[in-house]
Amino acid sequence: MARYIGLMSGTSADALDAALIHMVDGKPILEAALSHPLPSRLSRQIRAIARHPTGGSLDAALTVDLQLGACFARTALCLIRECGYAPSQIRAIGLHGQTLRHRTRHRHPYSLQMGNAQRVALETGIVTVADWRMRDVLLGGEGAPLVPLFHANQFGVDHEPRALLNLGGIANLTLIARDGAVTAGFDCGPANCLMDAWTLRHHGTPYDRNGDWARTGQVIPHMLAQLLDDPFFAIQPPKSTGLDYFNPAWLDQRLARQDIRPTPTDVQRTLCELTVEAACRAIEQQGEQKPQRLLVCGGGARNPFLLERLADRLAPIPVQSTAEYGWDPQWIEAAAFAWLAHRTLEGKAGNAPCVTGAKRPAVLGGIFPPG
């Protein structure tokens, strides 16, 4: 039985997620998963590089790349040991890594992830597939999102159109037709990245647990309107974005334009509503392809207040966590890259041109042998 491991770090850069799957009749089955916190110093270095206008020092970036590769390798080996397997029983690792830059609308578009694949392959002794996005970008695509094919494989059904909303640092939406095929997928705006940064600034904690802080605030209507007036929200798909766009500096620039300084609590509530409104508008713009059900995954699926607001805003469309369909929302993205590694080694396309805008489907990633 062929087994695969998916490895990734989200935009918060606070932990590494690993998921181990095996394939049954073309469907990935999740066997086990774990999350390892990143060393705080390395996490700070990653965020500093990601938010620096020009990327900062090349030496610093390359050093972090190697250190992060070692962390990914240890995380994979830990998961393998916990499952009682040997590295030789894992066919491949799908290493997404940590996004450093995602700039697909530049004159020379590119997407770059950190987490040295050479080191992961050498230290685990397992074939490693990495650098997932650039081939799609070179084919004229956004290079993101890459999870919609996995979403359709797992959650597509033949009796209703659905949407999958992944609430990580950035929110991305997958639209699945009644026949189970992907029709579109795109980043629709910030999810947790701004709320997390604001919580860290004012409470010293990495996120607003359960949305409890946001729940106590009031939406600031004119501020929400100003945030939604950003040009990104008017761009028609395909489109993608990242922390190099939606970040604390983006928020601070807009806060500086407010006539009256809002309370931190009301800002947090407004940021929550920004996530909700951006996603719901994207869904409502689908017209005849509008889904009949929304499934939510990613860290935001663990925020009850955020889910409540989505449900209120989209009623009568049901809003559910993927946990209700047998998939813990935390592990879907890591499992998706394990599945994509399977597709790469089988010579199957990993992108969907209707999602990314690429000229054609393509086998994605570079393959790094262990020896």
Short mmCIF file of C-alpha atoms in Angstrom, two decimals, residues 75-313:
data_model
loop_
_atom_site.label_atom_id
_atom_site.label_comp_id
_atom_site.label_asym_id
_atom_site.label_seq_id
_atom_site.Cartn_x
_atom_site.Cartn_y
_atom_site.Cartn_z
CA THR A 75 8.24 16.54 11.69
CA ALA A 76 7.86 13.91 8.97
CA LEU A 77 10.08 11.42 10.81
CA CYS A 78 8.16 11.98 14.03
CA LEU A 79 4.86 11.22 12.31
CA ILE A 80 6.32 8.10 10.73
CA ARG A 81 7.58 6.84 14.11
CA GLU A 82 4.26 7.56 15.81
CA CYS A 83 2.52 5.43 13.17
CA GLY A 84 4.99 2.57 13.63
CA TYR A 85 6.29 2.74 10.06
CA ALA A 86 9.77 2.95 8.61
CA PRO A 87 10.71 5.71 6.14
CA SER A 88 11.01 3.03 3.44
CA GLN A 89 7.25 2.48 3.74
CA ILE A 90 6.49 6.04 2.62
CA ARG A 91 6.43 6.45 -1.14
CA ALA A 92 6.84 10.23 -1.16
CA ILE A 93 6.58 13.48 0.77
CA GLY A 94 4.59 16.35 -0.67
CA LEU A 95 6.38 19.41 0.73
CA HIS A 96 4.51 22.65 0.29
CA GLY A 97 6.79 24.61 2.59
CA GLN A 98 6.30 28.18 3.81
CA THR A 99 5.35 30.82 1.27
CA LEU A 100 7.87 33.65 1.20
CA ARG A 101 6.54 35.58 -1.80
CA HIS A 102 3.54 35.12 -4.06
CA ARG A 103 3.57 37.80 -6.75
CA THR A 104 1.78 36.59 -9.83
CA ARG A 105 0.72 39.98 -11.19
CA HIS A 106 4.23 41.38 -11.55
CA ARG A 107 5.93 41.84 -14.91
CA HIS A 108 7.87 38.67 -14.13
CA PRO A 109 5.42 36.67 -11.97
CA TYR A 110 6.65 34.15 -9.43
CA SER A 111 5.80 32.23 -6.28
CA LEU A 112 8.48 31.17 -3.81
CA GLN A 113 8.28 28.81 -0.84
CA MET A 114 10.87 28.11 1.88
CA GLY A 115 11.70 24.70 3.36
CA ASN A 116 14.67 23.16 1.60
CA ALA A 117 13.44 20.06 -0.29
CA GLN A 118 16.97 18.74 -0.79
CA ARG A 119 17.45 18.64 2.96
CA VAL A 120 14.06 17.02 3.57
CA ALA A 121 14.81 14.27 1.06
CA LEU A 122 18.31 13.63 2.44
CA GLU A 123 17.35 13.65 6.12
CA THR A 124 14.23 11.50 5.73
CA GLY A 125 15.47 9.18 3.02
CA ILE A 126 12.15 9.71 1.21
CA VAL A 127 11.45 11.03 -2.28
CA THR A 128 10.28 14.62 -1.82
CA VAL A 129 8.09 16.57 -4.23
CA ALA A 130 8.22 20.35 -3.83
CA ASP A 131 8.09 23.71 -5.66
CA TRP A 132 4.43 23.22 -6.51
CA ARG A 133 3.38 26.57 -7.87
CA MET A 134 5.92 27.80 -10.42
CA ARG A 135 5.00 25.50 -13.32
CA ASP A 136 1.43 26.75 -13.19
CA VAL A 137 2.70 30.34 -12.98
CA LEU A 138 4.96 29.77 -16.00
CA LEU A 139 1.90 28.53 -17.86
CA GLY A 140 0.19 31.84 -17.21
CA GLY A 141 -1.66 30.77 -14.06
CA GLU A 142 -1.90 32.16 -10.57
CA GLY A 143 -0.16 29.11 -9.06
CA ALA A 144 -2.94 29.11 -6.46
CA PRO A 145 -5.05 27.78 -5.05
CA LEU A 146 -3.92 24.20 -5.64
CA VAL A 147 -6.29 22.43 -3.25
CA PRO A 148 -9.55 22.61 -5.29
CA LEU A 149 -8.96 19.28 -7.09
CA PHE A 150 -8.52 17.64 -3.69
CA HIS A 151 -11.65 19.35 -2.39
CA ALA A 152 -13.66 17.99 -5.30
CA ASN A 153 -12.17 14.52 -4.91
CA GLN A 154 -13.19 14.38 -1.27
CA PHE A 155 -16.36 16.42 -1.04
CA GLY A 156 -17.90 16.52 -4.50
CA VAL A 157 -21.24 14.71 -4.82
CA ASP A 158 -23.64 14.05 -7.67
CA HIS A 159 -26.72 15.66 -6.13
CA GLU A 160 -25.83 19.24 -5.15
CA PRO A 161 -23.40 22.02 -6.03
CA ARG A 162 -21.11 22.84 -3.11
CA ALA A 163 -18.43 25.27 -2.06
CA LEU A 164 -15.39 24.69 0.14
CA LEU A 165 -14.03 27.67 2.05
CA ASN A 166 -10.53 27.23 3.43
CA LEU A 167 -9.99 29.75 6.25
CA GLY A 168 -6.26 29.79 6.81
CA GLY A 169 -4.33 33.03 6.89
CA ILE A 170 -5.92 33.79 3.52
CA ALA A 171 -9.40 32.61 2.53
CA ASN A 172 -9.72 30.54 -0.61
CA LEU A 173 -12.94 29.32 -2.13
CA THR A 174 -13.56 26.19 -4.22
CA LEU A 175 -16.75 25.83 -6.26
CA ILE A 176 -17.88 22.29 -7.09
CA ALA A 177 -20.65 21.62 -9.62
CA ARG A 178 -23.54 19.20 -9.18
CA ASP A 179 -21.54 16.53 -11.05
CA GLY A 180 -18.65 16.82 -8.59
CA ALA A 181 -16.31 18.72 -10.93
CA VAL A 182 -14.42 21.87 -9.98
CA THR A 183 -15.76 24.94 -11.77
CA ALA A 184 -13.70 27.66 -10.08
CA GLY A 185 -11.42 28.36 -7.15
CA PHE A 186 -9.70 31.51 -5.98
CA ASP A 187 -8.45 33.50 -3.02
CA CYS A 188 -11.24 35.80 -1.86
CA GLY A 189 -9.39 37.84 0.77
CA PRO A 190 -7.92 37.65 4.27
CA ALA A 191 -9.17 34.98 6.65
CA ASN A 192 -7.25 34.81 9.92
CA CYS A 193 -4.09 36.74 9.07
CA LEU A 194 -5.30 40.23 10.03
CA MET A 195 -7.32 39.07 13.04
CA ASP A 196 -4.36 37.06 14.33
CA ALA A 197 -1.93 39.95 13.89
CA TRP A 198 -4.30 42.36 15.63
CA THR A 199 -4.81 39.92 18.52
CA LEU A 200 -1.07 39.45 18.91
CA ARG A 201 -0.52 43.20 18.96
CA HIS A 202 -3.13 43.91 21.64
CA HIS A 203 -3.23 40.72 23.72
CA GLY A 204 0.12 39.05 23.08
CA THR A 205 -1.63 35.82 22.07
CA PRO A 206 -1.41 34.30 18.58
CA TYR A 207 -5.13 34.23 17.86
CA ASP A 208 -8.58 35.15 19.15
CA ARG A 209 -9.69 31.86 20.70
CA ASN A 210 -13.23 30.96 19.58
CA GLY A 211 -13.65 34.52 18.31
CA ASP A 212 -14.47 35.56 21.88
CA TRP A 213 -12.80 38.98 21.59
CA ALA A 214 -14.41 39.80 18.24
CA ARG A 215 -17.80 38.78 19.63
CA THR A 216 -17.65 41.61 22.20
CA GLY A 217 -17.08 44.33 19.60
CA GLN A 218 -19.21 46.26 17.14
CA VAL A 219 -18.73 46.46 13.38
CA ILE A 220 -17.51 49.87 12.21
CA PRO A 221 -19.54 50.29 8.98
CA HIS A 222 -17.45 52.99 7.30
CA MET A 223 -14.22 51.17 8.12
CA LEU A 224 -15.58 47.90 6.73
CA ALA A 225 -16.65 49.69 3.54
CA GLN A 226 -13.20 51.21 3.22
CA LEU A 227 -11.48 47.85 3.65
CA LEU A 228 -13.76 46.23 1.07
CA ASP A 229 -12.98 49.06 -1.34
CA ASP A 230 -9.49 47.65 -1.82
CA PRO A 231 -8.88 46.88 -5.53
CA PHE A 232 -8.20 43.20 -4.82
CA PHE A 233 -11.86 42.51 -4.07
CA ALA A 234 -12.94 43.88 -7.46
CA ILE A 235 -10.59 41.64 -9.43
CA GLN A 236 -12.40 38.85 -11.21
CA PRO A 237 -11.02 35.30 -10.79
CA PRO A 238 -8.60 33.72 -11.35
CA LYS A 239 -6.86 35.58 -8.55
CA SER A 240 -4.63 34.85 -5.58
CA THR A 241 -2.95 36.80 -2.81
CA GLY A 242 -0.87 36.38 0.33
CA LEU A 243 0.71 37.99 3.39
CA ASP A 244 2.89 40.19 1.22
CA TYR A 245 -0.39 42.01 0.40
CA PHE A 246 -2.81 41.55 3.32
CA ASN A 247 -0.62 42.25 6.35
CA PRO A 248 -0.45 44.58 9.38
CA ALA A 249 1.00 47.38 7.24
CA TRP A 250 -2.03 47.16 4.92
CA LEU A 251 -4.33 47.46 7.93
CA ASP A 252 -2.37 50.29 9.57
CA GLN A 253 -2.53 52.38 6.40
CA ARG A 254 -6.31 52.15 6.43
CA LEU A 255 -6.63 52.76 10.17
CA ALA A 256 -4.66 55.97 9.71
CA ARG A 257 -7.44 57.25 7.42
CA GLN A 258 -10.14 56.94 10.09
CA ASP A 259 -11.53 60.24 11.34
CA ILE A 260 -11.98 58.83 14.86
CA ARG A 261 -9.60 56.30 16.32
CA PRO A 262 -11.63 53.09 16.79
CA THR A 263 -11.29 50.83 19.81
CA PRO A 264 -9.13 47.71 19.32
CA THR A 265 -12.15 45.54 20.12
CA ASP A 266 -14.27 47.13 17.40
CA VAL A 267 -11.40 46.79 14.92
CA GLN A 268 -11.22 43.06 15.68
CA ARG A 269 -14.96 42.71 15.15
CA THR A 270 -14.70 44.59 11.86
CA LEU A 271 -11.83 42.40 10.68
CA CYS A 272 -13.96 39.35 11.40
CA GLU A 273 -16.75 40.86 9.32
CA LEU A 274 -14.28 41.61 6.52
CA THR A 275 -13.46 37.90 6.29
CA VAL A 276 -17.16 37.02 6.28
CA GLU A 277 -18.26 39.66 3.81
CA ALA A 278 -15.46 39.02 1.31
CA ALA A 279 -16.22 35.29 1.25
CA CYS A 280 -19.99 35.72 1.08
CA ARG A 281 -19.83 38.26 -1.73
CA ALA A 282 -17.62 35.87 -3.69
CA ILE A 283 -20.21 33.11 -3.23
CA GLU A 284 -23.16 35.35 -4.13
CA GLN A 285 -21.48 36.47 -7.34
CA GLN A 286 -21.67 32.94 -8.75
CA GLY A 287 -25.20 33.36 -10.08
CA GLU A 288 -26.55 30.07 -11.42
CA GLN A 289 -23.47 28.28 -10.06
CA LYS A 290 -24.21 29.45 -6.54
CA PRO A 291 -23.63 26.53 -4.15
CA GLN A 292 -26.34 24.93 -2.07
CA ARG A 293 -23.98 24.13 0.81
CA LEU A 294 -20.77 25.63 2.21
CA LEU A 295 -18.18 23.44 3.90
CA VAL A 296 -15.46 25.17 5.91
CA CYS A 297 -11.94 23.98 6.69
CA GLY A 298 -8.69 25.50 7.94
CA GLY A 299 -8.03 27.13 11.29
CA GLY A 300 -11.03 29.41 10.93
CA ALA A 301 -13.33 26.39 11.11
CA ARG A 302 -12.43 26.24 14.82
CA ASN A 303 -13.74 29.76 15.38
CA PRO A 304 -17.43 29.39 16.39
CA PHE A 305 -18.15 33.09 16.07
CA LEU A 306 -16.76 33.21 12.53
CA LEU A 307 -18.89 30.21 11.54
CA GLU A 308 -21.96 31.81 13.13
CA ARG A 309 -21.44 34.97 11.13
CA LEU A 310 -21.00 33.02 7.90
CA ALA A 311 -24.18 31.06 8.60
CA ASP A 312 -26.15 34.22 9.42
CA ARG A 313 -24.88 36.01 6.32
#
